[in-house]
mmCIF file of C-alpha atoms in Angstrom:
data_model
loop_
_atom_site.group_PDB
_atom_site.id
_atom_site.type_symbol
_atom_site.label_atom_id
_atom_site.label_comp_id
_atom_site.label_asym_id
_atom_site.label_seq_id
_atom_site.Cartn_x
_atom_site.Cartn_y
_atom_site.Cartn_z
ATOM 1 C CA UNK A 1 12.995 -41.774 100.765
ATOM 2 C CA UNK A 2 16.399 -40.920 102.580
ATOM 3 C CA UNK A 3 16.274 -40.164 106.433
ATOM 4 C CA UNK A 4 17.774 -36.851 105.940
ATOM 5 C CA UNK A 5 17.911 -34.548 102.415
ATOM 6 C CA UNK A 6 20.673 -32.011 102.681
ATOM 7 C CA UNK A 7 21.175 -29.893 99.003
ATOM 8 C CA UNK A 8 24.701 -30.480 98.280
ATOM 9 C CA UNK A 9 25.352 -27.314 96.586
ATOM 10 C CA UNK A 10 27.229 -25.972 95.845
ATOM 11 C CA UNK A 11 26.729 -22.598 97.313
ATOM 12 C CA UNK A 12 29.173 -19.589 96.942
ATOM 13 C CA UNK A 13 28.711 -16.308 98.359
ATOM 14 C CA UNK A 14 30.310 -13.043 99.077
ATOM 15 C CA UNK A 15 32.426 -12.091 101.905
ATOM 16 C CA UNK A 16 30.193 -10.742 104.853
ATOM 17 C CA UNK A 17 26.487 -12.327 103.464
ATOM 18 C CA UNK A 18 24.324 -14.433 105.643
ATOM 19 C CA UNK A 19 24.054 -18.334 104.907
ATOM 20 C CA UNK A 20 21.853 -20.621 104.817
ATOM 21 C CA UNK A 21 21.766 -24.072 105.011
ATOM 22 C CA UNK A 22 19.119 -26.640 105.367
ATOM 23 C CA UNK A 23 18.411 -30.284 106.453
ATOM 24 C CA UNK A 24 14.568 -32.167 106.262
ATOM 25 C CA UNK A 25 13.825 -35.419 107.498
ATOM 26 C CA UNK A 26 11.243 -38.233 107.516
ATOM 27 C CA UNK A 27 11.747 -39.330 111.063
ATOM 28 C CA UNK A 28 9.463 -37.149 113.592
ATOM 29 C CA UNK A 29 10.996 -39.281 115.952
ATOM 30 C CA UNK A 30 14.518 -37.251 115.899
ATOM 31 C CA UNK A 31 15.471 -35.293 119.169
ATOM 32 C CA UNK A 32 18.826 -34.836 118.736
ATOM 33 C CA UNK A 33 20.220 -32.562 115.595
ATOM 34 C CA UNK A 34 23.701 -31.726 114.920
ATOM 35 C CA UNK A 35 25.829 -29.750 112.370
ATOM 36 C CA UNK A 36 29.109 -30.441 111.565
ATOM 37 C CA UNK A 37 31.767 -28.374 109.487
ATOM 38 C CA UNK A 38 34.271 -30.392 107.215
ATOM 39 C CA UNK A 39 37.352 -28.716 105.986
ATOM 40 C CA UNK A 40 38.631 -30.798 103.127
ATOM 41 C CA UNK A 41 41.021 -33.531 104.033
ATOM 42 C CA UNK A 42 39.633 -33.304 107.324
ATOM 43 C CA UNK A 43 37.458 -35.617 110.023
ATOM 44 C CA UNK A 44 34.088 -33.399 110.803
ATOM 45 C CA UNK A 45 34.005 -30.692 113.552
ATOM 46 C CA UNK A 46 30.941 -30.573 115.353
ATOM 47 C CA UNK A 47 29.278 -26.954 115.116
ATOM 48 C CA UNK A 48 25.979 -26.858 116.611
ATOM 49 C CA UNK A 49 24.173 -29.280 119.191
ATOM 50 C CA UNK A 50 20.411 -28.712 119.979
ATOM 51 C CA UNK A 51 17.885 -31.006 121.517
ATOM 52 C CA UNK A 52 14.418 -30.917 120.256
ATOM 53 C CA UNK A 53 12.618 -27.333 118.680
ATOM 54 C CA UNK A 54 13.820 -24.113 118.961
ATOM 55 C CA UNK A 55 16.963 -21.632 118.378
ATOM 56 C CA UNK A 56 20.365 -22.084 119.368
ATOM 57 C CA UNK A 57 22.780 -19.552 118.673
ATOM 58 C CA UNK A 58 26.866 -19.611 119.484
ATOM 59 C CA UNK A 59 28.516 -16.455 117.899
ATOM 60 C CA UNK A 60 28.174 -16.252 114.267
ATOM 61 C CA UNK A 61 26.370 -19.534 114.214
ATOM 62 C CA UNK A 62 22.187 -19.684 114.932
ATOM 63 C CA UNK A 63 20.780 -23.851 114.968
ATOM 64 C CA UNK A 64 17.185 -24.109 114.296
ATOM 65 C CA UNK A 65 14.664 -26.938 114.787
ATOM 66 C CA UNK A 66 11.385 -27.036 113.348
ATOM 67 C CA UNK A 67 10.571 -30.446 114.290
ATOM 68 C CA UNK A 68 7.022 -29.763 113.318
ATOM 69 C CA UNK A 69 8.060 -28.906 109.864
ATOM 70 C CA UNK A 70 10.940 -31.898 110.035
ATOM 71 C CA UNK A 71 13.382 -29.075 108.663
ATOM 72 C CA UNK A 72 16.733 -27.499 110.243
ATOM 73 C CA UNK A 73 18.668 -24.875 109.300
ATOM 74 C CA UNK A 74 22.825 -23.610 110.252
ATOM 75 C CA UNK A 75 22.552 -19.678 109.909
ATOM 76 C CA UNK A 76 25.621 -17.971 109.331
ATOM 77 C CA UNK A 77 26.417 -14.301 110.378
ATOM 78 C CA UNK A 78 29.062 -12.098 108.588
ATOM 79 C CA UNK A 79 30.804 -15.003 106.810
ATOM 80 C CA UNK A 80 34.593 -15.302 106.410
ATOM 81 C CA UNK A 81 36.332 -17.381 103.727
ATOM 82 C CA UNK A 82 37.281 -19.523 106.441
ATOM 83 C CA UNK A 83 34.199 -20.562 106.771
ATOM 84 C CA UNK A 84 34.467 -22.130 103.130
ATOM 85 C CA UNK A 85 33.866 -25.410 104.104
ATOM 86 C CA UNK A 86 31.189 -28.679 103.964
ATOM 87 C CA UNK A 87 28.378 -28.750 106.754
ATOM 88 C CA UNK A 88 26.999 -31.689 107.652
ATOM 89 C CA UNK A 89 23.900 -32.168 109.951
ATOM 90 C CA UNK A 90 23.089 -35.255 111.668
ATOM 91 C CA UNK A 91 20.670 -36.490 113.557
ATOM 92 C CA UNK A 92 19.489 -39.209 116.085
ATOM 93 C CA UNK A 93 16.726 -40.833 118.172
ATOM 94 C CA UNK A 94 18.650 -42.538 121.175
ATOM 95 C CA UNK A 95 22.007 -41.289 120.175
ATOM 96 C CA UNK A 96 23.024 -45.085 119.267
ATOM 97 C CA UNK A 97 22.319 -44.743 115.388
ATOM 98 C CA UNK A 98 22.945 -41.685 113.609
ATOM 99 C CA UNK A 99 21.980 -40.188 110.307
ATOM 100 C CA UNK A 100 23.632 -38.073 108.170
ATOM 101 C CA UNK A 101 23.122 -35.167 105.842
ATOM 102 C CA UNK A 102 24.718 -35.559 101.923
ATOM 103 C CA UNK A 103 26.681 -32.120 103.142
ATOM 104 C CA UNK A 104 26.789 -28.757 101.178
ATOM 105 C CA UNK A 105 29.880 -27.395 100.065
ATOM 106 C CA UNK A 106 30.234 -24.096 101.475
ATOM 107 C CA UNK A 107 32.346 -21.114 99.405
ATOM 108 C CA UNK A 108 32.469 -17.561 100.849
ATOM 109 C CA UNK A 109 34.295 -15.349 98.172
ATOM 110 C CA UNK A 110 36.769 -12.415 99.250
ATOM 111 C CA UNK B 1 34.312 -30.035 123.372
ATOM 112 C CA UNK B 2 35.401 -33.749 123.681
ATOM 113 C CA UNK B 3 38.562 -34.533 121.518
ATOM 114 C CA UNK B 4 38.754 -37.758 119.686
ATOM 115 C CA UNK B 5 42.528 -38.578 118.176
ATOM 116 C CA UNK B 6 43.353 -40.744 115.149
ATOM 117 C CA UNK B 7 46.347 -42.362 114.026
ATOM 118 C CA UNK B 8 48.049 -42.425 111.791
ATOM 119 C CA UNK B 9 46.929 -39.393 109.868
ATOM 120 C CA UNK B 10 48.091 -40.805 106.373
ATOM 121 C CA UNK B 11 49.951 -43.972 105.762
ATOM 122 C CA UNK B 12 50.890 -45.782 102.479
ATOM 123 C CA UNK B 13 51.053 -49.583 102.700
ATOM 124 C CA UNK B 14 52.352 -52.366 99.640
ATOM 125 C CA UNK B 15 49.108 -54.195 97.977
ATOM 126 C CA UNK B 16 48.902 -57.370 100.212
ATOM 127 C CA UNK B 17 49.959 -56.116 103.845
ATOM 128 C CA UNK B 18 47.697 -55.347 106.571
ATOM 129 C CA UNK B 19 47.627 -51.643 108.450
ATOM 130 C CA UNK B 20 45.915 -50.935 111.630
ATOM 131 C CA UNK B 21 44.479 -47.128 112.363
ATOM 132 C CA UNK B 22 43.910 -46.305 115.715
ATOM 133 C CA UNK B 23 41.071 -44.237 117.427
ATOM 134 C CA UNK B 24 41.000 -42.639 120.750
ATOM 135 C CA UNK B 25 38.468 -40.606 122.720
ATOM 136 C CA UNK B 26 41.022 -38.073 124.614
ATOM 137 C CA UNK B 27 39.202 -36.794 127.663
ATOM 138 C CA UNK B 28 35.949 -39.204 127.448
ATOM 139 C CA UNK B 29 35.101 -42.582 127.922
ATOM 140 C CA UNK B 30 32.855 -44.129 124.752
ATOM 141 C CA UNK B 31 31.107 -47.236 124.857
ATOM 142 C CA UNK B 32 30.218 -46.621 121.258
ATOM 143 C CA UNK B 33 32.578 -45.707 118.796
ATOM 144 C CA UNK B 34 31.650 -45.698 114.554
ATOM 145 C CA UNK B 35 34.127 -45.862 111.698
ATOM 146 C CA UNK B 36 33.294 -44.566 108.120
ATOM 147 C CA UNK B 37 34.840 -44.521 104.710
ATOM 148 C CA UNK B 38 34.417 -41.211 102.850
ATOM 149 C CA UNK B 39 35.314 -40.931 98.945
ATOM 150 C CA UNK B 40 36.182 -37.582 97.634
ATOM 151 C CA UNK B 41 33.017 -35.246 97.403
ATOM 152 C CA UNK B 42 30.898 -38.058 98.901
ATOM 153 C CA UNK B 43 29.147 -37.852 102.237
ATOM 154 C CA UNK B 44 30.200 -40.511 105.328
ATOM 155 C CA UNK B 45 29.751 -44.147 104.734
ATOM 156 C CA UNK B 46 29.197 -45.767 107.842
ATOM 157 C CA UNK B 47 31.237 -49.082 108.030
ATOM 158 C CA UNK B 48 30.549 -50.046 111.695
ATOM 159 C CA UNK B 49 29.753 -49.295 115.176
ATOM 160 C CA UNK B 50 31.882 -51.155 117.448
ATOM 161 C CA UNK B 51 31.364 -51.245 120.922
ATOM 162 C CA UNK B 52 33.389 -51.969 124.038
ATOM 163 C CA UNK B 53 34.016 -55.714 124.867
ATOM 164 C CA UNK B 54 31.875 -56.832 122.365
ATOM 165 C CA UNK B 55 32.179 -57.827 118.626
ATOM 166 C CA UNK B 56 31.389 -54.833 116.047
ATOM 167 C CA UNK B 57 28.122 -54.259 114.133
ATOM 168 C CA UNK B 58 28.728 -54.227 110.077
ATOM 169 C CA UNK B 59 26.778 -52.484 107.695
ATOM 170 C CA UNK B 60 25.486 -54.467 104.990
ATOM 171 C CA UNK B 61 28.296 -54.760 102.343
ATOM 172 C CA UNK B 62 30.862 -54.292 104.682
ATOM 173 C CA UNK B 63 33.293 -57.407 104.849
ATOM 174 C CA UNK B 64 34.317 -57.902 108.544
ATOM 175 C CA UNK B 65 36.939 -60.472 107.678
ATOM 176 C CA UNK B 66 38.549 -57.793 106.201
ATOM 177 C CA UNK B 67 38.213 -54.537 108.127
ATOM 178 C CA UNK B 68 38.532 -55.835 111.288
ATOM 179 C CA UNK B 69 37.354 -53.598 114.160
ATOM 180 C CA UNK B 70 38.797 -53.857 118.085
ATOM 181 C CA UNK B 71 37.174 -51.785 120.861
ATOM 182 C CA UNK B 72 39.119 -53.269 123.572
ATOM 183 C CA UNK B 73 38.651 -50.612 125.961
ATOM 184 C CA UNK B 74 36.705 -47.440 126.764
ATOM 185 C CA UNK B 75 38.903 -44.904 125.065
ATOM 186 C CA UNK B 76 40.187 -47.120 122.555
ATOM 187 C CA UNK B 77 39.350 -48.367 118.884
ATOM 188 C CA UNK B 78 41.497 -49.801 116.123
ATOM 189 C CA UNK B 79 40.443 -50.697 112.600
ATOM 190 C CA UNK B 80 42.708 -52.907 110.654
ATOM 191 C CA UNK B 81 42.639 -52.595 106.929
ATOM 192 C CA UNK B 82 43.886 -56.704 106.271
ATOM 193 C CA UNK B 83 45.653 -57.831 102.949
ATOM 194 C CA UNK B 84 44.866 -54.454 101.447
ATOM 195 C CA UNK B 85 44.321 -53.365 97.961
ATOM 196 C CA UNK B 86 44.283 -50.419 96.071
ATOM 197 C CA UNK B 87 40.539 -49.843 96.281
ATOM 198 C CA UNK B 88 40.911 -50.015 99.808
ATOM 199 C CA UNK B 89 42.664 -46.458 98.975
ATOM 200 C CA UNK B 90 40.106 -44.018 100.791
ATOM 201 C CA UNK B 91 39.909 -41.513 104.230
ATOM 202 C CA UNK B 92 38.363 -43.319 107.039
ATOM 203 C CA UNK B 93 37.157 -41.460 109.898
ATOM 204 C CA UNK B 94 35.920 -42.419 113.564
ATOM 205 C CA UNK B 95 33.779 -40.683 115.938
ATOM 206 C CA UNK B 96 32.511 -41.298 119.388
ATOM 207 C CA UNK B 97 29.602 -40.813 121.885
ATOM 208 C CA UNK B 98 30.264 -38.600 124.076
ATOM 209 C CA UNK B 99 28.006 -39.086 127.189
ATOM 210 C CA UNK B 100 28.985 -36.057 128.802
ATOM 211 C CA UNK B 101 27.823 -34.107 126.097
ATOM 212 C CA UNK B 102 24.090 -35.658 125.457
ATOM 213 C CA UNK B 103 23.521 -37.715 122.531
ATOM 214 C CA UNK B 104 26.190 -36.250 119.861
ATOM 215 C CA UNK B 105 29.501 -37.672 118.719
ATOM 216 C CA UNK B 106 32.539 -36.096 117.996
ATOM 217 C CA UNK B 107 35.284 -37.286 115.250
ATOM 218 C CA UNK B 108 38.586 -38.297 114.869
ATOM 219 C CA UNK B 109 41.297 -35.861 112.250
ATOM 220 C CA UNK B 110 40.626 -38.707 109.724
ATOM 221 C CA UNK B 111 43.316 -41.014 108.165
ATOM 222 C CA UNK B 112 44.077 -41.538 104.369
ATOM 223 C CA UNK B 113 45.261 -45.054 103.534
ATOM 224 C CA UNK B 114 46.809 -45.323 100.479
ATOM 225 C CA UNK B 115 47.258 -48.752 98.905
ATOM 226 C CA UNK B 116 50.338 -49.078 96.250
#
C-alpha cells in the first residue's frame, strides 16, 4: 500500500464551480500536510500548510485534515482557468522525509 | 513564503559531458535540501536528500557516482549530471526545509536537461 493515494484525474470543470481534491494515507503518524500547485513545466508552488486536524482557509483555497479518517482535501472557491493546474499534497512526520501525492491534473473550462 | 532559486532553468549538453544545476534557498538557511527527477505526467521521484557538510542520502536505484550531489553550505546545493546521456533527458527539481516556516519545503523553478 502507498503512503499517500491521490486520484490523478483528470478532473475538468466549469468556470466558477467548487473543487475538490483529495489525499488518504496509511501513516496516522503524519502531522504535517501540504498542497502544492504545479503549472506545467514548472517546480511546485506550495498552496496550503496545516499542522495536524482541522480547517485552514487562505482566500479561495480551504485545507482540511481529518487525521482520524487519514483523508485531506484542497477546496477550491469560484475557480479560474488559471487555476488549471496539478495539486500535489504532501505530507510528513518530522519534516525530514516527505511523501508525496501521484497529483491530479486540474482543468477549469471558460 | 521562502523562495528557493534554480539554475539553469533549461540547458542542452553533448552525450558524454558533465552539467552541474544549482539550487539556492533565497532568504532561508536549509540544512536539508532534496532533488527529484519528474517525467512528463509522472509525480516527483525523489533522487536524494543532501544535507549540509555531509555526504547525500540516495534512494535506492539512484547511482551517486553519477548524479553527484554538493551541499557545501546552508543556502547552497548543486547536482551534477556526469558523462550524461540522453536518458538522463528529464526536469529535475529541488526543494528545501524551511525552518522558519514549520516542517514544509518549498521548491526550486525546476531545470530541464536535455541530453543530445
Amino acid at each position: 500500500q502507498k503512503e499517500v493515494e491521490q486520484d490523478p484525474g483528470p478532473l475538468s470543470v466549469p468556470e466558477g464551480a467548487i473543487v475538490s481534491l483529495n489525499c488518504t494515507y496509511s501513516n496516522s503518524a503524519f502531522q504535517y500536510f501540504m498542497w502544492y500547485r504545479q503549472y506545467s513545466r514548472k517546480g511546485p508552488e506550495l498552496l496550503m500548510y496545516t499542522y495536524s486536524s482541522g480547517n485552514k482557509e487562505d482566500g479561495r483555497f480551504t485545507a482540511q485534515v481529518d487525521k482520524s479518517s487519514k483523508y485531506i482535501s484542497l477546496f477550491i472557491r469560484d475557480s479560474q482557468p488559471s487555476d488549471s493546474a496539478t495539486y500535489l499534497c504532501a505530507m510528513t512526520r518530522t519534516g525530514n522525509q516527505f511523501y508525496f501525492g501521484t497529483g491530479t491534473s486540474l482543468t477549469v473550462i471558460p | 513564503g521562502a523562495v528557493v532559486s534554480q539554475h539553469p532553468s533549461r540547458v542542452i549538453c553533448k552525450s558524454g559531458t558533465s552539467v552541474k544545476i544549482e539550487c539556492r534557498s533565497l532568504d532561508f538557511q536549509a540544512t536539508t535540501m532534496f532533488w527529484y527527477r519528474q517525467f512528463p505526467k509522472q509525480s516527483l521521484m525523489l533522487m536524494a536528500t543532501s544535507n549540509e557538510g555531509s555526504k547525500a542520502t540516495y534512494e535506492q536505484g539512484v547511482e551517486k557516482d553519477k548524479f553527484l550531489i554538493n551541499h557545501a553550505s546552508l543556502t547552497l546545493s548543486t547536482l551534477t549530471v556526469t558523462s550524461a546521456h540522453p536518458e538522463d533527458s528529464s526536469f529535475y527539481i529541488c526543494s528545501a526545509i524551511s525552518p522558519d516556516s514549520g516542517n514544509t519545503i518549498y521548491f526550486g523553478e525546476g531545470s530541464w536537461l536535455t541530453v543530445v
